[in-house]
Coordinates of C-alpha atoms in Angstrom, one line a residue:
Chain A
M1 CA 86.6 149.6 124.6
G2 CA 83.2 147.3 124.1
P3 CA 82.1 146.3 120.7
N4 CA 80.1 149.3 119.9
E5 CA 83.3 151.6 119.7
I6 CA 85.4 148.7 117.9
R7 CA 82.2 148.7 115.1
D8 CA 82.6 152.7 115.2
K9 CA 86.6 152.4 114.7
I10 CA 86.1 149.9 112.1
E11 CA 83.8 152.0 110.2
Q12 CA 85.6 155.5 110.6
L13 CA 89.1 154.3 109.3
I14 CA 87.4 151.6 106.6
P15 CA 84.4 153.6 105.2
G16 CA 81.8 150.8 103.8
A17 CA 83.5 147.8 105.5
V18 CA 80.6 147.0 108.0
L19 CA 77.6 145.1 106.5
A20 CA 75.4 144.2 109.4
Y21 CA 76.2 144.3 113.2
E22 CA 74.9 143.0 116.4
G23 CA 76.5 143.9 119.8
D24 CA 73.8 142.6 122.1
T25 CA 75.0 138.7 122.2
F26 CA 77.5 136.7 123.8
D27 CA 80.5 137.1 121.4
P28 CA 79.2 140.4 119.3
W29 CA 79.6 140.0 115.6
A30 CA 80.2 142.0 112.5
K31 CA 79.6 141.4 108.9
I32 CA 82.5 142.5 106.6
D33 CA 82.5 143.0 103.1
S34 CA 85.0 140.2 101.5
K35 CA 86.7 143.4 99.9
H36 CA 87.6 144.9 103.2
I37 CA 88.5 141.5 105.1
V38 CA 92.1 141.8 104.7
D39 CA 92.2 145.7 105.6
V40 CA 89.8 145.1 108.6
C41 CA 92.0 142.2 109.9
R42 CA 95.5 144.5 109.2
L43 CA 93.8 147.0 111.6
M44 CA 92.4 144.8 114.1
H45 CA 95.4 143.3 114.5
D46 CA 97.8 146.1 114.5
D47 CA 95.9 149.5 116.2
P48 CA 97.3 149.9 119.6
E49 CA 93.7 150.1 120.9
L50 CA 92.5 146.9 119.7
C51 CA 95.6 144.3 119.6
F52 CA 93.6 141.5 118.3
V53 CA 96.5 139.7 118.1
S54 CA 94.8 135.8 118.7
M55 CA 92.7 134.3 115.6
M56 CA 90.8 131.9 118.2
N57 CA 88.8 130.2 115.1
L58 CA 88.0 130.3 111.8
A59 CA 85.1 128.1 110.2
G60 CA 82.8 127.8 107.4
V61 CA 78.9 128.0 107.8
D62 CA 77.1 127.0 104.8
W63 CA 73.3 128.7 103.9
P64 CA 71.6 127.4 101.2
K65 CA 68.5 129.3 101.6
E66 CA 70.1 132.6 101.1
K67 CA 72.6 130.9 98.6
M68 CA 75.2 132.1 100.8
L69 CA 78.8 130.3 101.8
Q70 CA 80.0 132.4 104.9
V71 CA 83.4 132.3 107.2
V72 CA 83.4 133.4 110.6
Y73 CA 86.5 134.6 111.8
H74 CA 86.9 134.7 116.1
L75 CA 89.7 136.7 117.0
Y76 CA 90.7 137.9 120.6
S77 CA 92.8 140.3 122.3
F78 CA 95.0 139.4 125.3
E79 CA 96.0 143.0 126.2
Y80 CA 92.1 144.0 126.5
N81 CA 90.5 140.6 126.8
L82 CA 88.1 141.3 124.1
K83 CA 86.1 139.0 121.7
F84 CA 84.9 140.4 118.4
V85 CA 83.8 137.6 115.5
L86 CA 83.9 139.0 112.2
K87 CA 81.6 137.1 109.4
V88 CA 82.3 137.5 105.8
D89 CA 79.5 136.3 103.2
T90 CA 80.3 135.1 99.4
P91 CA 78.1 133.8 97.2
R92 CA 77.8 129.9 97.1
D93 CA 78.0 129.3 93.5
D94 CA 81.5 131.2 92.9
P95 CA 82.7 131.2 96.7
R96 CA 85.8 133.4 97.0
I97 CA 87.3 135.4 99.8
P98 CA 90.5 137.0 100.0
S99 CA 92.9 135.2 102.4
V100 CA 93.9 136.9 105.9
T101 CA 96.9 135.0 106.0
S102 CA 99.3 138.1 105.6
V103 CA 98.0 139.1 109.4
Y104 CA 97.3 135.9 110.9
N105 CA 99.4 133.2 110.0
F106 CA 97.0 130.7 112.0
A107 CA 94.6 131.4 109.2
N108 CA 96.8 128.9 107.0
W109 CA 96.0 125.5 108.0
Q110 CA 92.3 126.7 108.8
E111 CA 91.8 128.5 105.1
R112 CA 93.0 124.7 103.5
E113 CA 90.4 123.0 105.9
V114 CA 87.6 125.5 105.0
Y115 CA 88.5 125.1 101.3
D116 CA 88.3 121.5 101.5
L117 CA 84.8 121.1 103.3
F118 CA 83.2 123.9 101.8
G119 CA 85.1 124.5 98.5
I120 CA 85.8 128.2 99.2
M121 CA 88.5 129.8 97.4
F122 CA 90.7 131.9 99.4
E123 CA 92.3 134.7 96.9
G124 CA 95.9 135.1 97.9
H125 CA 96.5 132.0 100.0
P126 CA 99.7 130.1 99.4
D127 CA 99.6 127.0 99.5
L128 CA 95.4 126.2 99.0
R129 CA 95.5 122.3 98.7
R130 CA 93.2 119.6 100.5
I131 CA 94.2 119.2 104.1
L132 CA 92.0 116.8 105.5
L133 CA 90.6 114.5 102.7
P134 CA 92.6 112.8 100.1
F135 CA 93.7 115.4 97.2
D136 CA 91.8 113.3 94.4
W137 CA 88.3 113.6 96.6
E138 CA 85.5 115.3 94.4
G139 CA 83.0 117.8 96.4
H140 CA 83.3 119.6 99.8
P141 CA 81.3 117.0 102.2
L142 CA 80.1 120.2 104.4
R143 CA 77.8 121.6 101.8
K144 CA 74.3 121.0 102.9
D145 CA 73.5 120.0 99.1
Y146 CA 76.8 117.0 99.3
V147 CA 75.9 113.6 97.9
T148 CA 78.3 110.8 99.3
P149 CA 80.0 109.1 96.1
E150 CA 79.0 105.5 95.9
T151 CA 82.5 103.8 95.6
Y152 CA 86.0 105.8 96.4
R153 CA 89.3 104.4 94.1
G154 CA 87.3 101.4 93.9
V155 CA 86.4 100.4 97.3
T156 CA 82.3 100.9 98.0
N157 CA 80.9 103.2 100.1
K158 CA 78.2 101.1 101.0
P159 CA 78.3 98.9 104.4
Chain B
M1 CA 91.1 72.0 119.6
R2 CA 93.3 68.9 119.7
E3 CA 95.9 69.7 122.6
T4 CA 99.2 69.0 121.3
D5 CA 99.6 65.1 121.5
L6 CA 102.6 65.0 123.8
R7 CA 104.0 61.3 125.0
S8 CA 106.6 61.1 127.1
T9 CA 109.0 58.0 126.4
E10 CA 111.2 56.6 129.3
G11 CA 114.6 58.8 127.5
N12 CA 112.7 61.9 127.9
V13 CA 112.1 62.3 124.2
L14 CA 108.8 64.2 123.2
L15 CA 107.2 63.1 120.0
T16 CA 104.6 65.2 118.2
S17 CA 103.6 66.2 114.8
L18 CA 105.5 68.8 113.2
E19 CA 102.7 71.0 112.6
A20 CA 101.8 70.7 115.9
A21 CA 104.8 71.7 117.3
V22 CA 105.1 74.5 114.7
G23 CA 101.6 75.6 115.3
W24 CA 102.2 75.5 118.9
G25 CA 105.3 78.0 118.3
R26 CA 103.3 80.1 115.9
G27 CA 100.4 80.6 118.1
N28 CA 102.2 81.6 121.1
S29 CA 104.2 84.1 119.8
L30 CA 102.0 86.6 117.8
W31 CA 103.2 89.6 117.8
P32 CA 101.3 92.3 117.0
L33 CA 101.7 95.5 114.5
T34 CA 101.3 98.5 116.6
F35 CA 98.4 100.2 114.5
G36 CA 96.0 102.0 116.6
L37 CA 93.7 104.4 114.7
A38 CA 90.9 105.6 117.1
C39 CA 89.7 105.0 120.4
C40 CA 89.8 101.7 120.5
A41 CA 93.8 102.0 120.4
I42 CA 93.2 103.1 124.1
E43 CA 91.7 99.9 124.8
M44 CA 94.4 98.4 122.8
M45 CA 97.2 99.8 125.0
A46 CA 95.0 99.1 128.1
T47 CA 95.7 95.6 127.0
G48 CA 98.9 95.8 126.8
M49 CA 99.7 97.7 130.2
A50 CA 100.2 95.7 133.5
R51 CA 96.6 95.2 134.5
F52 CA 95.4 93.2 131.5
D53 CA 98.9 92.2 130.1
I54 CA 98.6 90.8 126.8
D55 CA 102.3 89.8 127.3
R56 CA 100.9 86.7 128.9
F57 CA 99.9 85.3 125.9
G58 CA 103.3 86.3 124.4
S59 CA 101.6 89.1 122.4
G60 CA 103.5 91.3 124.4
P61 CA 106.1 93.2 122.0
F62 CA 104.1 95.4 119.5
R63 CA 106.1 96.0 116.8
P64 CA 106.8 99.0 114.6
S65 CA 107.6 97.4 112.3
P66 CA 105.3 95.0 109.5
R67 CA 108.1 93.3 108.8
Q68 CA 108.4 91.8 112.5
A69 CA 104.6 91.6 113.3
D70 CA 102.5 88.6 112.5
V71 CA 98.8 90.2 113.8
M72 CA 97.3 93.1 112.7
I73 CA 95.4 94.4 115.3
V74 CA 92.9 96.9 113.4
S75 CA 91.8 98.9 116.3
G76 CA 89.9 102.0 115.6
T77 CA 88.1 103.8 112.0
V78 CA 89.7 103.1 109.2
T79 CA 89.2 106.4 106.9
H80 CA 89.7 106.0 103.3
Q81 CA 92.6 108.0 103.7
M82 CA 94.2 105.2 105.6
A83 CA 92.9 102.2 103.7
S84 CA 95.7 102.6 101.4
R85 CA 98.3 102.7 104.1
I86 CA 96.8 99.7 105.7
K87 CA 96.6 97.4 102.8
R88 CA 100.6 98.7 102.3
L89 CA 101.5 97.8 105.2
Y90 CA 99.6 94.5 105.4
D91 CA 101.2 93.8 102.2
Q92 CA 104.5 94.3 103.5
M93 CA 104.1 92.2 106.5
S94 CA 105.5 88.4 106.1
E95 CA 103.9 85.1 106.1
P96 CA 102.2 83.9 107.7
K97 CA 99.6 87.1 109.0
Y98 CA 96.7 87.5 110.7
V99 CA 94.1 90.2 111.3
I100 CA 92.3 91.1 114.2
S101 CA 89.7 93.6 113.2
M102 CA 88.7 95.5 116.6
G103 CA 85.3 97.6 117.6
S104 CA 83.0 98.5 115.6
C105 CA 84.4 100.8 113.3
A106 CA 87.1 98.8 112.0
N107 CA 84.2 95.7 111.7
S108 CA 81.5 97.8 109.7
G109 CA 81.8 101.4 109.8
G110 CA 80.2 101.3 113.0
P111 CA 78.7 105.0 114.0
Y112 CA 79.7 106.3 110.5
V113 CA 77.9 104.0 108.5
D114 CA 75.2 106.4 107.5
H115 CA 76.6 109.5 107.3
G116 CA 80.3 109.1 107.4
Y117 CA 81.6 110.0 103.6
S118 CA 85.2 109.5 104.6
V119 CA 85.2 106.2 106.7
L120 CA 85.8 102.8 105.1
K121 CA 82.5 100.6 105.6
G122 CA 84.5 97.8 107.5
V123 CA 88.6 97.3 107.2
D124 CA 87.6 93.6 105.5
K125 CA 86.7 95.4 102.1
I126 CA 90.5 96.2 101.5
I127 CA 92.3 93.1 103.8
P128 CA 91.1 89.6 104.8
V129 CA 90.1 89.4 108.5
D130 CA 90.8 86.6 111.0
V131 CA 88.7 87.6 114.0
Y132 CA 85.8 90.2 114.3
I133 CA 85.6 92.1 117.7
T134 CA 82.5 93.6 118.2
G135 CA 81.9 96.7 120.9
C136 CA 82.2 100.4 120.8
P137 CA 84.9 100.1 122.2
P138 CA 85.0 96.4 123.6
R139 CA 86.7 95.9 126.4
P140 CA 90.3 94.7 127.3
E141 CA 88.7 91.3 127.9
A142 CA 87.2 91.1 124.2
L143 CA 90.4 91.8 122.5
L144 CA 92.2 88.9 125.0
D145 CA 89.0 86.5 124.0
G146 CA 89.9 87.5 120.6
L147 CA 93.8 87.0 120.6
L148 CA 93.0 83.5 122.2
T149 CA 90.7 82.2 119.4
L150 CA 93.0 83.6 116.8
Q151 CA 95.6 81.7 118.7
K152 CA 93.5 78.4 118.7
M153 CA 92.7 78.9 114.8
V154 CA 96.5 79.5 114.1
K155 CA 97.4 76.6 115.7
K156 CA 94.7 74.3 113.7
M157 CA 96.1 75.8 110.4
G158 CA 98.8 73.7 108.6
L159 CA 102.2 74.1 108.2
V160 CA 102.3 76.1 104.9
R161 CA 100.0 78.9 104.9
S162 CA 99.8 81.6 101.5
G163 CA 97.9 84.2 101.1
R164 CA 94.1 83.4 101.1
G165 CA 95.0 79.8 100.4
D166 CA 93.8 78.2 103.5
R167 CA 91.8 80.6 104.8
D168 CA 88.8 80.0 102.9
K169 CA 89.1 76.9 105.2
Y170 CA 88.7 78.7 108.1
E171 CA 85.6 80.8 108.7
P172 CA 86.3 84.5 110.5
V173 CA 85.4 84.1 114.0
V174 CA 83.0 86.9 115.5
I175 CA 83.9 87.5 119.6
Q176 CA 81.6 89.4 121.3
G177 CA 82.8 92.6 123.1

């Protein structure tokens, strides 16, 4: 089963989920509507022809010109040695994406990290706290328009 | 550095000043607090191993508890999240206590000085530092050089030392790593 069949299967079982698709790359990817991301992940995880039981990585991307924040899910199937990438866009001013923690437990800390550094709210996440930065940190540093604060807890940030 | 003035008498009695004797004892048993934070900690471990052998200078036992340590070797990148812990551990150390700042990160932020939003720009912003060791990372020889420099400072310092009391009399030393 190649990437095109995977795309067709997703479209067949969850109509309207795939917004864009690129199959002729090193990592074939499909852009998924954020409403359907949990269903798509559930399908990829449970379908006997896919068996994408492993999420290798979950990362955030900032696209300031498009006014979009993006989350990228790298899935891997041990059963059939397949790699597939899902991408989900969300508007920059109100970034909200359903959490896939119910499908992939791995996503728990990764989503916390993406929330910490990009400010994307993962709805339905069991424990959405900062994971790397201190809890009272302000802002989300990996956004392109982030400005480093002058001081933190009275300690200057200037050299 | 004034060597401890030892005058031998016929009855095998050593005469010295109390300050010199205490300084000699303190300086030759500086126990470091294990405080590796990043890659510099690897060099610090190498310094503790057989090849460079920090134990030759009486600083062998890396203590896991601040109550038993004399010198804190801050080796590595100090992030804002770690800074409060460093301050707390430094406050828990018993006097007399000394600090060696090892590597560019602990000195001034190092490679993170421009864009490291999470990095403290130098550990001397929160605790007083006695010896700075430059380098990224400094070689173990440089750490031993810093330790020996600190030993000389300790031997010169007075008997009673509280807080930053007489630290102002001793300028921090910079060791080229």
